[in-house]
Coordinates of C-alpha atoms in Angstrom, one line a residue:
X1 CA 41.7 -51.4 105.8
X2 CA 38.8 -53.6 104.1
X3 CA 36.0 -51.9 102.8
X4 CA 34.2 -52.1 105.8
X5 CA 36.9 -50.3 107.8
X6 CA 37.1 -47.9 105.3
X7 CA 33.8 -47.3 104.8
X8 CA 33.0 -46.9 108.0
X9 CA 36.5 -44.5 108.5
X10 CA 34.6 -42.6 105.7
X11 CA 31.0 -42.2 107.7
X12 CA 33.4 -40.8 110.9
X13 CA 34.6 -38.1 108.7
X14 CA 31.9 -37.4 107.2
X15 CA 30.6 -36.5 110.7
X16 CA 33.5 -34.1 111.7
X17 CA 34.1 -33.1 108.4
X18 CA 36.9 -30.4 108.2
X19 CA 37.1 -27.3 106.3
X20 CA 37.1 -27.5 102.3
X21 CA 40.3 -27.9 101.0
X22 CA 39.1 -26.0 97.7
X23 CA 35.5 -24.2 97.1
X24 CA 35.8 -24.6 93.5
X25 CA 34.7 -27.6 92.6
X26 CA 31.3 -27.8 90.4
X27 CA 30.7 -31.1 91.9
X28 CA 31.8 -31.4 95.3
X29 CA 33.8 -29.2 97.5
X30 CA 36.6 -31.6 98.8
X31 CA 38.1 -31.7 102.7
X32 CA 40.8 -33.6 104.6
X33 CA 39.8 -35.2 107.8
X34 CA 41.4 -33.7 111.0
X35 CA 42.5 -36.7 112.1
X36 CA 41.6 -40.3 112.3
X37 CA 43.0 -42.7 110.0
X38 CA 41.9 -41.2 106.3
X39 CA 44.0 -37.6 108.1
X40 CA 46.5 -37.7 105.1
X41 CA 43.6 -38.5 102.6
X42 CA 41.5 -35.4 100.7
X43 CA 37.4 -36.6 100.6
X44 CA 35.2 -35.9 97.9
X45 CA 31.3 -36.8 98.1
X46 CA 29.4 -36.5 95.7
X47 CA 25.3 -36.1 95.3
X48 CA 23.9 -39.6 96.3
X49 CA 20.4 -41.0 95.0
X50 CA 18.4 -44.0 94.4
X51 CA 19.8 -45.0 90.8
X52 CA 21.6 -47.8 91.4
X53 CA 22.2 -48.3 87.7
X54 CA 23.8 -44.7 87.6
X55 CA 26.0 -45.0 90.9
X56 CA 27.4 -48.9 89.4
X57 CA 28.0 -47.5 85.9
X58 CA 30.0 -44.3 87.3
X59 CA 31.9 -46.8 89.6
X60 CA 33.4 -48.7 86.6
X61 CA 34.0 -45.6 85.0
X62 CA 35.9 -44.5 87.3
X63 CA 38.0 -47.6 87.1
X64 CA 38.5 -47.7 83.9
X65 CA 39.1 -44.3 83.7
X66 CA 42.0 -44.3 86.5
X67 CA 43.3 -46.8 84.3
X68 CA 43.0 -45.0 81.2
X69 CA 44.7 -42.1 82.5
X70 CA 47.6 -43.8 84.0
X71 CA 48.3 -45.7 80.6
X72 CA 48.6 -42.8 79.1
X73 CA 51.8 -41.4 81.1
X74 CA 49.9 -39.2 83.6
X75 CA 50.6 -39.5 87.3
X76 CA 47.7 -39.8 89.8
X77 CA 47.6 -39.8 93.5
X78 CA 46.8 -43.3 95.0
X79 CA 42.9 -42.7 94.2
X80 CA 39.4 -45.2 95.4
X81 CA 36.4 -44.9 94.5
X82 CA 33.4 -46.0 97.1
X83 CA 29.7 -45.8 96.9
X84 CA 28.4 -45.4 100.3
X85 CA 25.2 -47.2 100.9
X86 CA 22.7 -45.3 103.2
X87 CA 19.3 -46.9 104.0
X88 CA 18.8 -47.2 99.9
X89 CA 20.3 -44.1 98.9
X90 CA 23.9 -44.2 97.8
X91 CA 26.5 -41.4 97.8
X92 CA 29.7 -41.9 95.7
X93 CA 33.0 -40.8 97.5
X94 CA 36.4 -40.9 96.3
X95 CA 38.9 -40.9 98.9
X96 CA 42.6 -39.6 97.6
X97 CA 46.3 -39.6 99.1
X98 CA 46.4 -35.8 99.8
X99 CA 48.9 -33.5 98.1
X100 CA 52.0 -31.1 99.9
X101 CA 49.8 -27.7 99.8
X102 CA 53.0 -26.1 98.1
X103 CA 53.4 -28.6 95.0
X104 CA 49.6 -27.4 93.9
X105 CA 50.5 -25.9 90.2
X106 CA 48.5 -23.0 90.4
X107 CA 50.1 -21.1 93.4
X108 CA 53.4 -22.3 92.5
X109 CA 52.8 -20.1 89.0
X110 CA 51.8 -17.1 90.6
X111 CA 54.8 -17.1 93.3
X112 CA 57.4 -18.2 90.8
X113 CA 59.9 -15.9 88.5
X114 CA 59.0 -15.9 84.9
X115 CA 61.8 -18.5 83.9
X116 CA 60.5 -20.6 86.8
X117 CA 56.9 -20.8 85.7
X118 CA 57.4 -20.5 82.0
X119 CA 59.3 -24.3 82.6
X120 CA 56.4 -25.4 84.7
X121 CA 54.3 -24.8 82.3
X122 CA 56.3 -26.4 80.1
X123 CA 55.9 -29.8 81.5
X124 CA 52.3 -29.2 82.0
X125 CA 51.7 -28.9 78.8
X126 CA 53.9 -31.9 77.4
X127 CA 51.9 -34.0 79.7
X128 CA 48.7 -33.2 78.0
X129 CA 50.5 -33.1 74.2
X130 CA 51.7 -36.7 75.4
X131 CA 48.3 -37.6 76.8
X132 CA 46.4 -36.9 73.8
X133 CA 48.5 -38.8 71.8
X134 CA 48.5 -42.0 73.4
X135 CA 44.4 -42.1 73.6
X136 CA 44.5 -41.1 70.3
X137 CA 43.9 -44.7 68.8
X138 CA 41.6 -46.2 71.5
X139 CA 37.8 -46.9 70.3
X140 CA 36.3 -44.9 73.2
X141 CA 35.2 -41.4 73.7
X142 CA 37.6 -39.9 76.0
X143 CA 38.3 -36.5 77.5
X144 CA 40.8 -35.0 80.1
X145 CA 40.5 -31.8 82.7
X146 CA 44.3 -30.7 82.6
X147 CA 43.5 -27.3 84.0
X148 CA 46.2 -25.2 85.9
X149 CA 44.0 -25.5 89.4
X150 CA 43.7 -29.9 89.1
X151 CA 47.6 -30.2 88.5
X152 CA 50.3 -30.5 91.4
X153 CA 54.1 -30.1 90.3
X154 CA 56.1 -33.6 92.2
X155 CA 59.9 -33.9 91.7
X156 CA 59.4 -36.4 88.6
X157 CA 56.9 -33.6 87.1
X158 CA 53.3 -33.0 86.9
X159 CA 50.4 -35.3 88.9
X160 CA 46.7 -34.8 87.8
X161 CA 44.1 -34.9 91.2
X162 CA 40.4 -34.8 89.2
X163 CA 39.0 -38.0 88.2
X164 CA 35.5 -37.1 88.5
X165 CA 33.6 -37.0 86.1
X166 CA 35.5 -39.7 85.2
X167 CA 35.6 -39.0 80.7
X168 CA 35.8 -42.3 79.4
X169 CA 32.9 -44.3 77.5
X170 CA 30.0 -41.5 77.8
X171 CA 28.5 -39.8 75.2
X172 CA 28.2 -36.2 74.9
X173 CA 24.2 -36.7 75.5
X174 CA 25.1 -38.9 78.9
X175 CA 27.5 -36.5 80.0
X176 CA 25.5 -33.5 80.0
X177 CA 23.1 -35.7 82.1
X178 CA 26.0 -36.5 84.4
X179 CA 26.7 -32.8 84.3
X180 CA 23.0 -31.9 86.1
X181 CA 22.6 -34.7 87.8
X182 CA 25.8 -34.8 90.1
X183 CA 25.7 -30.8 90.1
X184 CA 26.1 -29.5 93.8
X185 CA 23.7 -26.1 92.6
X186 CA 19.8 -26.6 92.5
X187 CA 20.3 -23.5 90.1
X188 CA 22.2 -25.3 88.1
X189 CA 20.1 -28.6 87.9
X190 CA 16.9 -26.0 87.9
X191 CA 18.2 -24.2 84.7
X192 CA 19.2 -27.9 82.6
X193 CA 16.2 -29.0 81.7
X194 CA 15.7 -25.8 80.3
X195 CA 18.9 -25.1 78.7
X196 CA 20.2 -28.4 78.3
X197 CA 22.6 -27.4 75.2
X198 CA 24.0 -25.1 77.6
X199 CA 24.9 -27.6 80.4
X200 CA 26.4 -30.1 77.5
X201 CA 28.6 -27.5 76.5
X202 CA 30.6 -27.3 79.6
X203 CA 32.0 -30.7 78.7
X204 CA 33.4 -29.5 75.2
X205 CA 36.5 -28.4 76.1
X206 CA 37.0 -31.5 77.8
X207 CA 37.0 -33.5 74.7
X208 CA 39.0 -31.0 72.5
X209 CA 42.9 -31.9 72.5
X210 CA 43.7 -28.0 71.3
X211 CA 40.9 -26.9 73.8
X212 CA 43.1 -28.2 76.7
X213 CA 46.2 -27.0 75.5
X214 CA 44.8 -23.5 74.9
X215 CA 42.7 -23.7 78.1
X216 CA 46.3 -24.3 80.5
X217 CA 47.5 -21.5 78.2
X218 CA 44.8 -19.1 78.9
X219 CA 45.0 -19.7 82.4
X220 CA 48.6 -19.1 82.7
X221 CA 47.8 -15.6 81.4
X222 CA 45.0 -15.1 83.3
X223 CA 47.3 -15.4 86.5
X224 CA 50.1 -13.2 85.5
X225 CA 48.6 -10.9 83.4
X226 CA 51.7 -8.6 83.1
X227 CA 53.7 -11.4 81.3
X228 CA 51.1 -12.3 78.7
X229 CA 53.5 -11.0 75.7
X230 CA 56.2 -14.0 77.5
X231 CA 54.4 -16.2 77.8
X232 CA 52.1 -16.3 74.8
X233 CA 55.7 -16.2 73.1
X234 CA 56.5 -19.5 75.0
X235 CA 52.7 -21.1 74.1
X236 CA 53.8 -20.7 69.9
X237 CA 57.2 -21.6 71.0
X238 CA 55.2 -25.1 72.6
X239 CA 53.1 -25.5 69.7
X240 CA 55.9 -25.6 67.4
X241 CA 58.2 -27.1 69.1
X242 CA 55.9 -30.2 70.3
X243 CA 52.9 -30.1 68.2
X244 CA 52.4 -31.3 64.6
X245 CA 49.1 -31.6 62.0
X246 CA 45.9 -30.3 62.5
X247 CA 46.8 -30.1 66.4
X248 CA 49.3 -27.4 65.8
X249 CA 47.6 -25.6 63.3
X250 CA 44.6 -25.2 66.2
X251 CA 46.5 -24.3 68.7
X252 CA 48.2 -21.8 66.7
X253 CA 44.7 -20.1 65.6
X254 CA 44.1 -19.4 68.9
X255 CA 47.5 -17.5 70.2
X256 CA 47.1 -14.2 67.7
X257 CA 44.8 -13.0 71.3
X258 CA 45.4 -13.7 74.6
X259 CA 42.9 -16.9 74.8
X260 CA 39.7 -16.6 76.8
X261 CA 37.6 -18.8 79.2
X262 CA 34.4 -20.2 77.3
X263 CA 31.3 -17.7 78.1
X264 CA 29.6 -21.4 79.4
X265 CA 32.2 -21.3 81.7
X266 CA 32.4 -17.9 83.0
X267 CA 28.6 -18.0 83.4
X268 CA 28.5 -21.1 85.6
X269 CA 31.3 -20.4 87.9
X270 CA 29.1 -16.7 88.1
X271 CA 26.3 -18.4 88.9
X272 CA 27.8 -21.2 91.5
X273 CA 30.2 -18.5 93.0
X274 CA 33.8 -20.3 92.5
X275 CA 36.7 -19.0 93.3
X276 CA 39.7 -19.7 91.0
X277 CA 41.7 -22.1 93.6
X278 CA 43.4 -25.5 93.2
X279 CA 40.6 -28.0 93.4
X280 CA 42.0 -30.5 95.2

């Protein structure tokens, strides 16, 4: 289709929009079309506006970000992103090839045997180890989501579904405003202005190479609660098996507890009512 087509394949869906896919999302809560030609595609819209500036910055962002992640060894789904334009106000959309419900990482952990998800895991968390390294000499700042719920498991191993915000180029300042100003919650972009240290700090994680790593662990135990001694065996196992330097040494830190879920994070997803599902 040319971007016509497509966008106009968009505005039909938009119209008989199906039921989420996921209602986790802090952004967006995603949906496959019933049918139609974008059936085999997930949709995510975004909060639209009249900052045109904004909406053609995030664009190549996204781009570049796509990019980014691909040169660094992670697998995405085909992915586009579109700004719609509606009388003046635009609304960014990413359509995305849609994922086998059954590959998505999160339920696959919680239905397999310990062997079985302790080598999921595994690959999961080489994947991010192997991201982090190859960004590690590029000029811009750049962060990466790798949690359990945005990873599918495909034959040839892990593929990563959330390129929004797309963490390339922004500062932690400009994020935080990114953070309130595509926000879904009017609570949420109510409280920023007022807390806006509080809002930045969602993003930190993001940016922290050993905050990902620990963040996939503490997940993992979160879900199967009665193998926590296993697998926080296999998580130092990881770490020195496939870490090295000061990476290591932070991972590490965290294992001597069971790691927990920042308190920014646990408040907002309190306040916006998310459930902990794949957010595809």
């Amino acid at each position: 289709m040319n971007t016509s087509e497509l966008n106009r394949a968009v505005r039909d869906a938009l119209a008989d929009r199906g039921d989420p896919v996921s209602r986790l999302g802090y952004f967006c809560a995603p949906f496959r079309p019933r049918s139609g030609p974008l059936s085999d595609r997930v949709i995510k819209t975004y909060r639209g506006g009249r900052d045109p500036e904004v909406l053609e910055l995030l664009a190549r962002r996204h781009d570049a970000y796509a990019a980014c992640l691909r040169d660094a060894g992670v697998t995405l789904p085909e992915t586009r992103f579109l700004v719609l334009e509606e009388a003046g106000f635009q609304r960014p959309v990413i359509l995305q090839k849609a994922l086998p419900p059954e590959t998505m990482l999160r339920d696959m952990l919680r239905a397999a045997d310990l062997k079985t998800a302790i080598a999921l895991l595994d690959q999961a968390a080489i994947s991010i180890a192997g991201f982090w390294a190859a960004v590690a000499r590029r000029p811009e700042r750049i962060g990466y989501h790798p949690s359990i719920r945005n990873f599918a498991m495909g034959q040839e191993g892990p593929i990563f579904f959330d390129t929004f915000p797309p963490l390339i180029g922004y500062s932690r300042e400009e994020m935080g405003r990114l953070l309130l100003r595509f926000s879904e919650s009017r609570l949420i972009r109510g409280i920023g202005p007022i807390l806006p240290e509080r809002i930045r700090a969602i993003q930190d994680e993001w940016y922290s190479p050993a905050g990902t790593i620990v963040g996939l662990i503490g997940s993992a135990v979160r879900l199967r609660p009665d193998d926590k001694a296993d697998l926080l065996d296999w998580a130092r196992g990881f770490a020195e098996t496939h870490l090295t330097g000061a990476l290591k040494d932070e991972v590490m830190a965290e294992l001597d507890t069971p790691p927990r879920l920042p308190t920014i994070w646990t408040a907002t997803r309190r306040i916006l009512g998310l459930e902990g599902k794949p957010n595809v």
